[in-house]
PDB file of C-alpha atoms in Angstrom:
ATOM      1  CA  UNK A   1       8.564 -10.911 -27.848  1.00 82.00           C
ATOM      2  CA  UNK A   2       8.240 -10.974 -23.981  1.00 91.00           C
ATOM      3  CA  UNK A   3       9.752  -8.508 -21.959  1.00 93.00           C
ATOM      4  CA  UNK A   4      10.723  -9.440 -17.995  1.00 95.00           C
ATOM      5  CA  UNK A   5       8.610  -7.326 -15.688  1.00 97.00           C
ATOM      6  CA  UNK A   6       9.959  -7.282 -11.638  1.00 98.00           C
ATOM      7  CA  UNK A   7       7.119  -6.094  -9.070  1.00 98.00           C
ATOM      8  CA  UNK A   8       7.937  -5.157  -5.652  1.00 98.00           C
ATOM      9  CA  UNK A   9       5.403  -5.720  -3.009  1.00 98.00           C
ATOM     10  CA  UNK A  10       4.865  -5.712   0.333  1.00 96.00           C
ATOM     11  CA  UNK A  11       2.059  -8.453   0.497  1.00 96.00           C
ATOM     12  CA  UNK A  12       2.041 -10.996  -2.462  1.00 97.00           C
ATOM     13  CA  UNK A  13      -0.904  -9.971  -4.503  1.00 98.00           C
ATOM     14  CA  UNK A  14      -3.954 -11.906  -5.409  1.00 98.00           C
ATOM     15  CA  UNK A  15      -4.005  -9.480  -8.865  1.00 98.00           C
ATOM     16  CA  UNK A  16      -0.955 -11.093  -9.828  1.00 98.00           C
ATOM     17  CA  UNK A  17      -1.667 -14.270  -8.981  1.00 98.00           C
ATOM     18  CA  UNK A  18      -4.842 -14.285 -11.226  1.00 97.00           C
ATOM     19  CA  UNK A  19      -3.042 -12.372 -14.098  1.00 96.00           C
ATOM     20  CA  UNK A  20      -0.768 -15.272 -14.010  1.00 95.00           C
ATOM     21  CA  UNK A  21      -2.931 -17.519 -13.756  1.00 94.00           C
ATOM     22  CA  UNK A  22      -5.344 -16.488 -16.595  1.00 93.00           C
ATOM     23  CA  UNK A  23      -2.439 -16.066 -19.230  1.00 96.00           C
ATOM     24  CA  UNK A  24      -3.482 -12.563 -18.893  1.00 96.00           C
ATOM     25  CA  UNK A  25       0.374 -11.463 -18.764  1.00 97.00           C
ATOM     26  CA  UNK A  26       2.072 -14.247 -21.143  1.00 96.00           C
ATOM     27  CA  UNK A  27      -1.256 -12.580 -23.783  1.00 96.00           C
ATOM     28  CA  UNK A  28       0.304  -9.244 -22.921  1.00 96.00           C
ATOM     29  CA  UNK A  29       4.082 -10.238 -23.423  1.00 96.00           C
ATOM     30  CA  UNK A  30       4.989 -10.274 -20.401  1.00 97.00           C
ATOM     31  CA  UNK A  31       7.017 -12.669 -17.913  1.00 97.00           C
ATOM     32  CA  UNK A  32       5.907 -10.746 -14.581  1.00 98.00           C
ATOM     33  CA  UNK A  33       8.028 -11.675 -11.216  1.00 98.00           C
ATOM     34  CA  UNK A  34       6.612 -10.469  -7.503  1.00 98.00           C
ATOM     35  CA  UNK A  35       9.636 -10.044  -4.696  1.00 98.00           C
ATOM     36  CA  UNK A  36       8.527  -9.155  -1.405  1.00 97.00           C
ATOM     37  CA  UNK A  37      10.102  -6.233  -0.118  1.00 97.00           C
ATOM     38  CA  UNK A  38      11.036  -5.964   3.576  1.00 96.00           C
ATOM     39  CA  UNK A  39      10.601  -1.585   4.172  1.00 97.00           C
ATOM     40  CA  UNK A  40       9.968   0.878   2.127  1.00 97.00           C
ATOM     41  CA  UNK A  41      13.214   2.700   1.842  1.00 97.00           C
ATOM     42  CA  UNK A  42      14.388  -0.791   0.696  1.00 98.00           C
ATOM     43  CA  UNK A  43      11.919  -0.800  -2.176  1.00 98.00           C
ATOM     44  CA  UNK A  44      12.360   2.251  -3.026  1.00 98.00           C
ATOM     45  CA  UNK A  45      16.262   1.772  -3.072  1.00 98.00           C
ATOM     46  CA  UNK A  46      15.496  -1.691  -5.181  1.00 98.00           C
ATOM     47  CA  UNK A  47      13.562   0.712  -7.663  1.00 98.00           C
ATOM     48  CA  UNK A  48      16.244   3.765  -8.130  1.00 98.00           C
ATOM     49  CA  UNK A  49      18.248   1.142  -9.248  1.00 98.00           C
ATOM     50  CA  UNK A  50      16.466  -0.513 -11.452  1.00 97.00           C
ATOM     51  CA  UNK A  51      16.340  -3.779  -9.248  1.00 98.00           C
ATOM     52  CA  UNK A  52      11.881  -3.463  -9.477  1.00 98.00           C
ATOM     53  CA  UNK A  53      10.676  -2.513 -12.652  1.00 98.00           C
ATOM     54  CA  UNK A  54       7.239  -1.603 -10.814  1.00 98.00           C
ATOM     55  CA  UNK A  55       6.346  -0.928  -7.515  1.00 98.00           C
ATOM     56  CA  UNK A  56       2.883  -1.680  -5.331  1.00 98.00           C
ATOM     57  CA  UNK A  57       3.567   1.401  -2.824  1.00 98.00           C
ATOM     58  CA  UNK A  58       1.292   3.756  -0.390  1.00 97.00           C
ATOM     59  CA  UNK A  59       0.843   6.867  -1.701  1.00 96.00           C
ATOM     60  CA  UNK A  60       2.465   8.915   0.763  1.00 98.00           C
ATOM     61  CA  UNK A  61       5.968   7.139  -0.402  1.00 98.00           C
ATOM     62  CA  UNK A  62       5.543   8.386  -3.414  1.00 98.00           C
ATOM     63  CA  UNK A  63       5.316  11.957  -2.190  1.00 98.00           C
ATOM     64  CA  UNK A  64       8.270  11.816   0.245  1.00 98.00           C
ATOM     65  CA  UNK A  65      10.627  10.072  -2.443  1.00 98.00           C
ATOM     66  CA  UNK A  66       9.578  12.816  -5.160  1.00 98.00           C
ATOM     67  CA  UNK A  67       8.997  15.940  -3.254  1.00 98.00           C
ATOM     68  CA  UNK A  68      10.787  15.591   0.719  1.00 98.00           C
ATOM     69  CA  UNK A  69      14.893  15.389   1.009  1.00 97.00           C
ATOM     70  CA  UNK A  70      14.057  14.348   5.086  1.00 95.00           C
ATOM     71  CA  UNK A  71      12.769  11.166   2.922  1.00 97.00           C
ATOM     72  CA  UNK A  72      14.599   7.771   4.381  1.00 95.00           C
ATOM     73  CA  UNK A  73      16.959   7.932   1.481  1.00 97.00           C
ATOM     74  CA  UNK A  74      17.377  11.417   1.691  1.00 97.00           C
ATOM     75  CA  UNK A  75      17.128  11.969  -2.006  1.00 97.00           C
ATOM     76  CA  UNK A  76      14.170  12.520  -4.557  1.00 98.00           C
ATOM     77  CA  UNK A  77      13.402  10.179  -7.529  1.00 98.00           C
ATOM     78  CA  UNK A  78      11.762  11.181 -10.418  1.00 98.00           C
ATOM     79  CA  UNK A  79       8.826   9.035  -9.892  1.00 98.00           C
ATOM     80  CA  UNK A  80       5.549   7.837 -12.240  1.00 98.00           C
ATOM     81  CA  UNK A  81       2.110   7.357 -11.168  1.00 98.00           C
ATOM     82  CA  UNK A  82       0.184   5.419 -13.665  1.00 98.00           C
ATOM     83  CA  UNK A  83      -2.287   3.338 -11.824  1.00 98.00           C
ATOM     84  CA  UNK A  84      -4.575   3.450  -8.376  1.00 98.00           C
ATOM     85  CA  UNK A  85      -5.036  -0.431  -6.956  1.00 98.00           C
ATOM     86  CA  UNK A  86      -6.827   0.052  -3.556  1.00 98.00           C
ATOM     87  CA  UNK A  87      -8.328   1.622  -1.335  1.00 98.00           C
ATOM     88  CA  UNK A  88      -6.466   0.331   1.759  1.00 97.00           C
ATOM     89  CA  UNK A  89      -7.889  -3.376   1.956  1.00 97.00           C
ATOM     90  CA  UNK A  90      -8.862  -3.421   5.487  1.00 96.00           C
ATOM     91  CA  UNK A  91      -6.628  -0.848   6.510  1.00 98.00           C
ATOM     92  CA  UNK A  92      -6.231   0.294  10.156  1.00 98.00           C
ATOM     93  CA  UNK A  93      -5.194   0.407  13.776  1.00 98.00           C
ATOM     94  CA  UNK A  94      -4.369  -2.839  15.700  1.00 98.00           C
ATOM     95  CA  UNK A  95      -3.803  -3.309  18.984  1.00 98.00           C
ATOM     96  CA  UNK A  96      -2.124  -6.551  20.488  1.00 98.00           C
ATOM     97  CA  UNK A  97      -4.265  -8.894  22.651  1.00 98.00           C
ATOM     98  CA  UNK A  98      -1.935  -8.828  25.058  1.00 97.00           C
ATOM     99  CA  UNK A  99      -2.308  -4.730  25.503  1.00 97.00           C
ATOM    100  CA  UNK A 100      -4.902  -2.921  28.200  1.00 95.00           C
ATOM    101  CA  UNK A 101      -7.030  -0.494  25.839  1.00 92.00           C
ATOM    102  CA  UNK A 102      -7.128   1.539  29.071  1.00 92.00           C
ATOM    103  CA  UNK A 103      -3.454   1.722  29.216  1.00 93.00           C
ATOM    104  CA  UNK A 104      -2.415   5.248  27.002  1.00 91.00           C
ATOM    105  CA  UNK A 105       1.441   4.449  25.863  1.00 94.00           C
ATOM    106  CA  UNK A 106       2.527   1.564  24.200  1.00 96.00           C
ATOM    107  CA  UNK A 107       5.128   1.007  21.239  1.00 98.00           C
ATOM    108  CA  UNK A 108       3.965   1.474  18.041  1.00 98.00           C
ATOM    109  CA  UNK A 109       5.237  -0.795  15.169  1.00 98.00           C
ATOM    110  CA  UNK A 110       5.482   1.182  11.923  1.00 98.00           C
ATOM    111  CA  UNK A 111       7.270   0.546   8.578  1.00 97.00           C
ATOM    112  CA  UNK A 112       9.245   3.514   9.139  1.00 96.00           C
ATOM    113  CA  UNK A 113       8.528   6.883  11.242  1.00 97.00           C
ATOM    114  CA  UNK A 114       8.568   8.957   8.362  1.00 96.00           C
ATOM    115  CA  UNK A 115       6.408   7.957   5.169  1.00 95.00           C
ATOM    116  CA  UNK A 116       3.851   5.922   4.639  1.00 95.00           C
ATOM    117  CA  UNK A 117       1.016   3.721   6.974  1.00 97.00           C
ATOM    118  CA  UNK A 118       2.853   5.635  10.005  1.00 98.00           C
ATOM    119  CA  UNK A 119       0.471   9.279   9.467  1.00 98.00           C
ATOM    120  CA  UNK A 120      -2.441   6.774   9.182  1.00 98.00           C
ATOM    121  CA  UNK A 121      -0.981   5.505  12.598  1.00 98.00           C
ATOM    122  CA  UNK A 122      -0.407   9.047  14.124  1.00 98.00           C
ATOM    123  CA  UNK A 123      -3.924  10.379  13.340  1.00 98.00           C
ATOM    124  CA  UNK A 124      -5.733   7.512  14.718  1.00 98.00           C
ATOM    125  CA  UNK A 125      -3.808   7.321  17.839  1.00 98.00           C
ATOM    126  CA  UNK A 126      -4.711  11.215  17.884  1.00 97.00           C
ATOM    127  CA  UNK A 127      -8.276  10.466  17.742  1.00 96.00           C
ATOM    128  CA  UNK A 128      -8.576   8.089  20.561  1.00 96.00           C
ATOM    129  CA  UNK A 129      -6.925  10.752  22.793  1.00 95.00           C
ATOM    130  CA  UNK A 130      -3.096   9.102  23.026  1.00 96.00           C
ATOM    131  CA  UNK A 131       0.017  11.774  22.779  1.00 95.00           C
ATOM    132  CA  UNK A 132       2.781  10.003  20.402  1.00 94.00           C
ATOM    133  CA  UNK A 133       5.010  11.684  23.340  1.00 94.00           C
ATOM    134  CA  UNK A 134       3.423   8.853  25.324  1.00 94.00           C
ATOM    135  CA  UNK A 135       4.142   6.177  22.313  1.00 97.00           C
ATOM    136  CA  UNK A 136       7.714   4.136  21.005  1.00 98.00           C
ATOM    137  CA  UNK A 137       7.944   4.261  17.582  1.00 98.00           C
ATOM    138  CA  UNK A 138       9.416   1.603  16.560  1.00 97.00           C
ATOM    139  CA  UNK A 139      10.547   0.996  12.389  1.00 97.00           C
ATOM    140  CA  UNK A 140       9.528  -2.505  11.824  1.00 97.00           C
ATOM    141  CA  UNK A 141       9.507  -2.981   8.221  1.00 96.00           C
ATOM    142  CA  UNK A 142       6.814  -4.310   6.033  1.00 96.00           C
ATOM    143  CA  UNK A 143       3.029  -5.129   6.834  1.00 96.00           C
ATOM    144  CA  UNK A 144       3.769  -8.963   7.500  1.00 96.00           C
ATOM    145  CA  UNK A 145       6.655  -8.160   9.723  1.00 97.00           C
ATOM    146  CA  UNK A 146       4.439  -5.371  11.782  1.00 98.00           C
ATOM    147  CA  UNK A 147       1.426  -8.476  12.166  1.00 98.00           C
ATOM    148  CA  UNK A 148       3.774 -10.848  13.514  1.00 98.00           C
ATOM    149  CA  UNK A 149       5.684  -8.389  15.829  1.00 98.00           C
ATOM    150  CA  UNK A 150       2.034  -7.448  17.254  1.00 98.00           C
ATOM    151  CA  UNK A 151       0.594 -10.969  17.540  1.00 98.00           C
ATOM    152  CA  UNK A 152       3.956 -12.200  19.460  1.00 98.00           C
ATOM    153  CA  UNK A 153       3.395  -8.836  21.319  1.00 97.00           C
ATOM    154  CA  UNK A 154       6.686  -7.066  20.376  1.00 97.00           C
ATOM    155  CA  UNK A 155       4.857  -3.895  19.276  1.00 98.00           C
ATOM    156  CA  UNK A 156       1.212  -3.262  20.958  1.00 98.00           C
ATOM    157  CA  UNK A 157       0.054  -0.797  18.463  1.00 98.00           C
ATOM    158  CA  UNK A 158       0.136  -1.266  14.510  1.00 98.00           C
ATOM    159  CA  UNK A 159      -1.261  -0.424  11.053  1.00 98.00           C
ATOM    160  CA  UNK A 160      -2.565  -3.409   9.712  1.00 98.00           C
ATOM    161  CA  UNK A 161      -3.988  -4.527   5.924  1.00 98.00           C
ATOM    162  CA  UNK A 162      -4.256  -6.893   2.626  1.00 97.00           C
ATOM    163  CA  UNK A 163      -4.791  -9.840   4.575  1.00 97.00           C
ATOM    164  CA  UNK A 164      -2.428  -9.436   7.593  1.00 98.00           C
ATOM    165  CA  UNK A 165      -5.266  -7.821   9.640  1.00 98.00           C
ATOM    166  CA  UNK A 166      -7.116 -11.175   9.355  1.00 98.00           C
ATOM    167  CA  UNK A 167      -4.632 -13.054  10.416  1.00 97.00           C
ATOM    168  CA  UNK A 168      -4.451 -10.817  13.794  1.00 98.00           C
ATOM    169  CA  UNK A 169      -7.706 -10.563  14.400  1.00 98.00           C
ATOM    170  CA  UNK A 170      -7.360 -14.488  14.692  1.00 97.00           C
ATOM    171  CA  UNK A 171      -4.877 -13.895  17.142  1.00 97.00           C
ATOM    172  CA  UNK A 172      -6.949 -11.901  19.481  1.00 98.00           C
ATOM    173  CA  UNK A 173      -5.423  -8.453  18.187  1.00 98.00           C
ATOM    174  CA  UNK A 174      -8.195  -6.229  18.106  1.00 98.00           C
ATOM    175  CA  UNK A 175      -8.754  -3.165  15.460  1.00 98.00           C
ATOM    176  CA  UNK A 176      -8.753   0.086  17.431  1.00 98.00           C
ATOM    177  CA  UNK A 177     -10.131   2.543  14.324  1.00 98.00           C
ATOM    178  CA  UNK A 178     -10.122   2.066  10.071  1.00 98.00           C
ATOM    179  CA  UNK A 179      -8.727   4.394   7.833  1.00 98.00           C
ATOM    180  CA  UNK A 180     -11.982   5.063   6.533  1.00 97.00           C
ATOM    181  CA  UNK A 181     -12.909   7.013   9.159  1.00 97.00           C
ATOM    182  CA  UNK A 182     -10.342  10.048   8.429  1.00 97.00           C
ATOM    183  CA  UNK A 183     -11.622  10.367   4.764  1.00 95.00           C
ATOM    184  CA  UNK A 184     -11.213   8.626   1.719  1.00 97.00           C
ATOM    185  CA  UNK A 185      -7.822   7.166   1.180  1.00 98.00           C
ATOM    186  CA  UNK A 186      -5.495   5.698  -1.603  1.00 97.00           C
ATOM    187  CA  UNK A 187      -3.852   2.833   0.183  1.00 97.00           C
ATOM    188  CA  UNK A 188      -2.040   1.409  -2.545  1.00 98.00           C
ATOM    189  CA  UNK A 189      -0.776   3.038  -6.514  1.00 98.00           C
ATOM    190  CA  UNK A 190       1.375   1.340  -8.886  1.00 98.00           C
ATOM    191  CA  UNK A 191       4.464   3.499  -9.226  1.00 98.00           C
ATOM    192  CA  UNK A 192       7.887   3.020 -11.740  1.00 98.00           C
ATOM    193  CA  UNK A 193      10.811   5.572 -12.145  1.00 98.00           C
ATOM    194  CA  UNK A 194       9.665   8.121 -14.720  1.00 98.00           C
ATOM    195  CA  UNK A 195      12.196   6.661 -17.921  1.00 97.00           C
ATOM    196  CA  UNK A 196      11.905   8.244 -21.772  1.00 96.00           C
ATOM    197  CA  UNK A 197      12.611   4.870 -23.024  1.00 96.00           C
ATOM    198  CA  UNK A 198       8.922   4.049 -24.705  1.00 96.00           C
ATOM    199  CA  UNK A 199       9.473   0.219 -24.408  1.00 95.00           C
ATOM    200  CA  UNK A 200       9.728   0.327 -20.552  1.00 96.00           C
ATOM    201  CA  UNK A 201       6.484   2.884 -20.695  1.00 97.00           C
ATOM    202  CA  UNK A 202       4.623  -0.092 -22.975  1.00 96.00           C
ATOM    203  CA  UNK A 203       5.908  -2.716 -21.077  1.00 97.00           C
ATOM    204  CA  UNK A 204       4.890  -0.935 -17.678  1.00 97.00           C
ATOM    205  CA  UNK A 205       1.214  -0.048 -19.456  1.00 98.00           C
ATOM    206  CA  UNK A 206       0.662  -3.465 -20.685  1.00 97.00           C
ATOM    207  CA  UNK A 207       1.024  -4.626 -16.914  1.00 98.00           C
ATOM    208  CA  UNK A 208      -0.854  -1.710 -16.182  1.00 98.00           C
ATOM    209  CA  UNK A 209      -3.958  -2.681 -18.247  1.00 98.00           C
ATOM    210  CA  UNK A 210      -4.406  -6.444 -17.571  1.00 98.00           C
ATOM    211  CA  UNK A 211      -4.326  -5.515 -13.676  1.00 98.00           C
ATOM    212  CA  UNK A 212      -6.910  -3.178 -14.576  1.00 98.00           C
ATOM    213  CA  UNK A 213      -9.104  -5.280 -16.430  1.00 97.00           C
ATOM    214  CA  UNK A 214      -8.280  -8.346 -13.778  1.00 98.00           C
ATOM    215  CA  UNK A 215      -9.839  -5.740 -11.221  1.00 98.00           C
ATOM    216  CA  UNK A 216     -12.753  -5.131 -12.997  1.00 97.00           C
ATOM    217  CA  UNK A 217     -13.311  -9.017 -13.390  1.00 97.00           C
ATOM    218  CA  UNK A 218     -13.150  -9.045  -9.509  1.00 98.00           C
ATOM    219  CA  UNK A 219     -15.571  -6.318  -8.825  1.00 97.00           C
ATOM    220  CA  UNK A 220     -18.250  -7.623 -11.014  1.00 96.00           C
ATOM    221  CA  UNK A 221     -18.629 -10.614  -8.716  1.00 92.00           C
ATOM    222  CA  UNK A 222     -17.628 -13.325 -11.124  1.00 91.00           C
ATOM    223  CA  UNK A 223     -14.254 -14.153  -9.871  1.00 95.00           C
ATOM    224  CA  UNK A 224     -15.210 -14.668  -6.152  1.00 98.00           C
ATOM    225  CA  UNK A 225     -14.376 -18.270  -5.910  1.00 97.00           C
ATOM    226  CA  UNK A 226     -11.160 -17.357  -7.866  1.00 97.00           C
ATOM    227  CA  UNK A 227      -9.773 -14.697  -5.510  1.00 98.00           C
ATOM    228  CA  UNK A 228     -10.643 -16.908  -2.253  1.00 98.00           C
ATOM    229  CA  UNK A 229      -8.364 -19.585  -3.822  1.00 98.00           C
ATOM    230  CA  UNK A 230      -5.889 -17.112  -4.356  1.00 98.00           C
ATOM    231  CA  UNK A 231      -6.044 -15.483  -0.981  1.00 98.00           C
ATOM    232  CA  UNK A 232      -5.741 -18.826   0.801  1.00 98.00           C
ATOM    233  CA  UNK A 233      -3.073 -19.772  -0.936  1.00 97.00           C
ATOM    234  CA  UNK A 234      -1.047 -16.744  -1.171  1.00 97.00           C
ATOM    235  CA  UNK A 235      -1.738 -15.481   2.691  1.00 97.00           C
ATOM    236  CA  UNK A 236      -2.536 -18.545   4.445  1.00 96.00           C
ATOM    237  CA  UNK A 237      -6.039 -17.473   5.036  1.00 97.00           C
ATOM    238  CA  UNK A 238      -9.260 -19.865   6.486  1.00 97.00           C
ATOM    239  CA  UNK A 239     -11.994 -20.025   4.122  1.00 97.00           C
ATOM    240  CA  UNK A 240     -13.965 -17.521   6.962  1.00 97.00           C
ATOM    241  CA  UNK A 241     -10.503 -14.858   6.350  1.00 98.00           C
ATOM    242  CA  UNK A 242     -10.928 -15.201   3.051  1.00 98.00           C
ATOM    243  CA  UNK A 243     -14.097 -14.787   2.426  1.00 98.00           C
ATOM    244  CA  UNK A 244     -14.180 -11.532   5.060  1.00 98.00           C
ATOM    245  CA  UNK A 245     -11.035 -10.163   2.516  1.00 98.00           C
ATOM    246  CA  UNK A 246     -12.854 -10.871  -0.453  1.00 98.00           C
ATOM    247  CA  UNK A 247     -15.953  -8.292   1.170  1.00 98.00           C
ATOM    248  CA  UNK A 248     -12.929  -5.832   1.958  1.00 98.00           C
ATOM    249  CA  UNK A 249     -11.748  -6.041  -1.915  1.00 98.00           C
ATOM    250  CA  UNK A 250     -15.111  -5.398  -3.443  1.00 98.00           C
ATOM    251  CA  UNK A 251     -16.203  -2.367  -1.311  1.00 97.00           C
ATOM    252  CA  UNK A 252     -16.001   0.343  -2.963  1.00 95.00           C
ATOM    253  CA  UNK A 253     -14.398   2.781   0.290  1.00 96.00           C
ATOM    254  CA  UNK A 254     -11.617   0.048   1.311  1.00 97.00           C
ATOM    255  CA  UNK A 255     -11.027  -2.157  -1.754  1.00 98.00           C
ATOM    256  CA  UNK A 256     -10.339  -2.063  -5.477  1.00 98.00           C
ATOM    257  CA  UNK A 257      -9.829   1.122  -7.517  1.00 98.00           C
ATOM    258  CA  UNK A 258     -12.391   0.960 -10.421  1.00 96.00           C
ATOM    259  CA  UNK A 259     -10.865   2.050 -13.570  1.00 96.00           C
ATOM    260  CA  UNK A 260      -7.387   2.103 -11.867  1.00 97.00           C
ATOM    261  CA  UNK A 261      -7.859   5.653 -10.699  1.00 98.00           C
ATOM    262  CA  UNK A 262      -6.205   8.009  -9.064  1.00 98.00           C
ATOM    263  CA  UNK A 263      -8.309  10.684  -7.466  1.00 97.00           C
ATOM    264  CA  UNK A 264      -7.552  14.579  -5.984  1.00 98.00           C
ATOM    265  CA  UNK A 265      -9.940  13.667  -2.960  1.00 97.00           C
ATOM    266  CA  UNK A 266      -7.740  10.434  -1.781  1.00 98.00           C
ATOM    267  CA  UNK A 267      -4.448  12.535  -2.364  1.00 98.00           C
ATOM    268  CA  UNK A 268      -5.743  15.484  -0.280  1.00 98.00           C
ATOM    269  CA  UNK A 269      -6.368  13.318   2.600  1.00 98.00           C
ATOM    270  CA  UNK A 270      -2.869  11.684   2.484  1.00 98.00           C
ATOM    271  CA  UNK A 271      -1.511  15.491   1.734  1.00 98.00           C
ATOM    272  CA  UNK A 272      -3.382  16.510   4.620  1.00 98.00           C
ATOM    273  CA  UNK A 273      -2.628  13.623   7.102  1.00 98.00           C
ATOM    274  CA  UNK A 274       1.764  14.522   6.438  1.00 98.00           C
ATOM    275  CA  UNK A 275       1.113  18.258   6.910  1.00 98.00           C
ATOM    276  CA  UNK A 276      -0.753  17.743  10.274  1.00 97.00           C
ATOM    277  CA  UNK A 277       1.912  14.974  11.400  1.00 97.00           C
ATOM    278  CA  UNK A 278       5.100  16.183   9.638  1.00 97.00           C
ATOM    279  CA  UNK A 279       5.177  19.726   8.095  1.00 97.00           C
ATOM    280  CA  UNK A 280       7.124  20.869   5.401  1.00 97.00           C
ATOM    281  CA  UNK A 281       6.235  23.604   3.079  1.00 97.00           C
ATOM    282  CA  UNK A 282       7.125  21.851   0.012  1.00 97.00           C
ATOM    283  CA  UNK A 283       3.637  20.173   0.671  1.00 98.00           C
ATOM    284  CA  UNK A 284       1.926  23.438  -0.584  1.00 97.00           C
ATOM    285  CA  UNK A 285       2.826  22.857  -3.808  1.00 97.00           C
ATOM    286  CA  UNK A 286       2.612  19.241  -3.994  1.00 98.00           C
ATOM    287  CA  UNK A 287      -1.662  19.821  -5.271  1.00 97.00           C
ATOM    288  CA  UNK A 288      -0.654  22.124  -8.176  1.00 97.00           C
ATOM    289  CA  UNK A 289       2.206  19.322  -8.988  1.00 98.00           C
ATOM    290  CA  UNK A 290      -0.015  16.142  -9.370  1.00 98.00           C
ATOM    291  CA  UNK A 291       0.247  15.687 -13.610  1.00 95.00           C
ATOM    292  CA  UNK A 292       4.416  15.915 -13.146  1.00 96.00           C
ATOM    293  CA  UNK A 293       4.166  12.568 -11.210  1.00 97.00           C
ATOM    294  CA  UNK A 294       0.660  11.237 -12.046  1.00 98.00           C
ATOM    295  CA  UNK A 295      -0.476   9.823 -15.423  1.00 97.00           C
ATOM    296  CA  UNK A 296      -3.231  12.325 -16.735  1.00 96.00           C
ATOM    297  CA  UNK A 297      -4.896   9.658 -18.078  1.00 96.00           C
ATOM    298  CA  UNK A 298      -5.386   7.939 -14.569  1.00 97.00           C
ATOM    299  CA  UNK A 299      -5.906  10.991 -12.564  1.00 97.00           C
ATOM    300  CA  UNK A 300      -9.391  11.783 -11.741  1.00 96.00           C
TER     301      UNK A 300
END
């Protein structure tokens, strides 16, 4: 039997692609669609009801959708955590070519104000001495949207990654600071509404374990030549790009999650980054809450 699996993503993923590819899903029973999503209160909409079967989402949406009422929906799911994927891929700070890095103000492209890549955003601009009181925040939707906006120079500031970076940096955009340099990070988890229907828990683990496995295949260094293929087809990337993603996938502090892991250190950092930028004391308990919303066997 083979059960119909919908993914919602923000940038198509290479993961997919190769679990396609290999037969890795139809082996699994599954029959696994990718829709891009254009924001992240949109996905997260599209998974409440029941639209995505699975979501690739930053880890600081899952916290705001399960624990924070401000959230852009302005209710709480009952969420599940049962996979890391990445570490950020590239993840960072851009700044249009068309901007003056003396200049201190600019408009800053985000997905939304409130969740996600924007903290990232906030603390970076914080380290380089700019006030957000100085800054437009603008809420421009999904990673691909934010690189186009800041290579046609309708935002000057954004958080780029996966791919879209690459395609800016082409463009003369220039990365102001990484993500790596606030602490270690989960940039991306695989996330589903928490369900008591066991079939929807196998189907979502099945998925679950051949992306696992396909990430192990890319981190032993046999699949290079299969995940530059990928990449340039599924991003539009040079073979130079691609190559320079395919270093970003296989370190260890911006790229794949060995094991599919999920780790206290990463989720401390993104705890820490929406306390400093948007307090709420509902955050205090968020630590002593992770095995309500994170698989126990993927928590590390």
């Amino acid at each position: 039997m083979t059960y119909d699996l919908t993914v919602g993503t923000f940038t198509p993923s290479f993961l997919i692609a190769l679990g396609r590819r290999d037969g890795r899903f139809a082996e699994a029973g599954l029959s696994v669609t990718e829709e891009s999503v254009t924001s992240s209160p949109q996905q997260f909409r599209s998974l409440a009801q029941g639209d995505y079967d699975v979501v690739f989402t930053n880890t600081d949406n899952i916290i705001a959708y399960q624990f924070l009422l401000d959230n852009p929906l302005k209710e709480l799911l009952s969420l599940r955590v049962f996979a890391g994927i990445d570490r950020g891929l590239g993840l960072g700070l851009y700044r249009g070519a068309h901007v003056d890095r003396a200049v201190r103000s600019g408009r800053l492209g985000v997905d939304v104000a409130i969740s996600g890549f924007a903290f990232v955003a906030y603390e970076i601009l914080a380290r380089q001495g700019f006030s957000l009181d100085e800054m437009t925040i603008e809420n421009l939707g999904a990673t691909p949207r934010r690189g186009e906006a800041l290579i046609e120079g309708t935002c000057d500031y954004t958080i780029l990654n996966a791919g879209n970076e690459l395609h800016a940096a082409q463009r003369g955009c220039v990365l102001v600071e990484p993500v790596t340099a606030i602490g270690p990070y989960l940039g991306t988890v695989l996330a589903a509404m928490r369900t008591d229907d066991e079939k929807k828990v196998a189907t979502q683990n099945r998925f679950r374990d051949v992306l696992d496995d396909t990430m192990m295949s890319v981190l032993s260094g046999f699949r290079d030549a299969d995940v530059i293929g990928a990449v340039q087809e599924l991003l539009g990337l040079d073979d130079d790009a691609a190559r320079q993603h395919l270093r970003a996938i296989k370190d260890l502090s911006t790229g794949l999650v060995p094991g599919a892991g999920v780790d206290v250190a990463s989720i401390t950092t993104v705890l820490a980054l929406r306390k400093r930028h948007r307090p709420s004391e509902v955050l205090n308990g968020v630590l002593g809450a992770l095995d309500t919303f994170i698989d126990s066997d993927v928590l590390v």
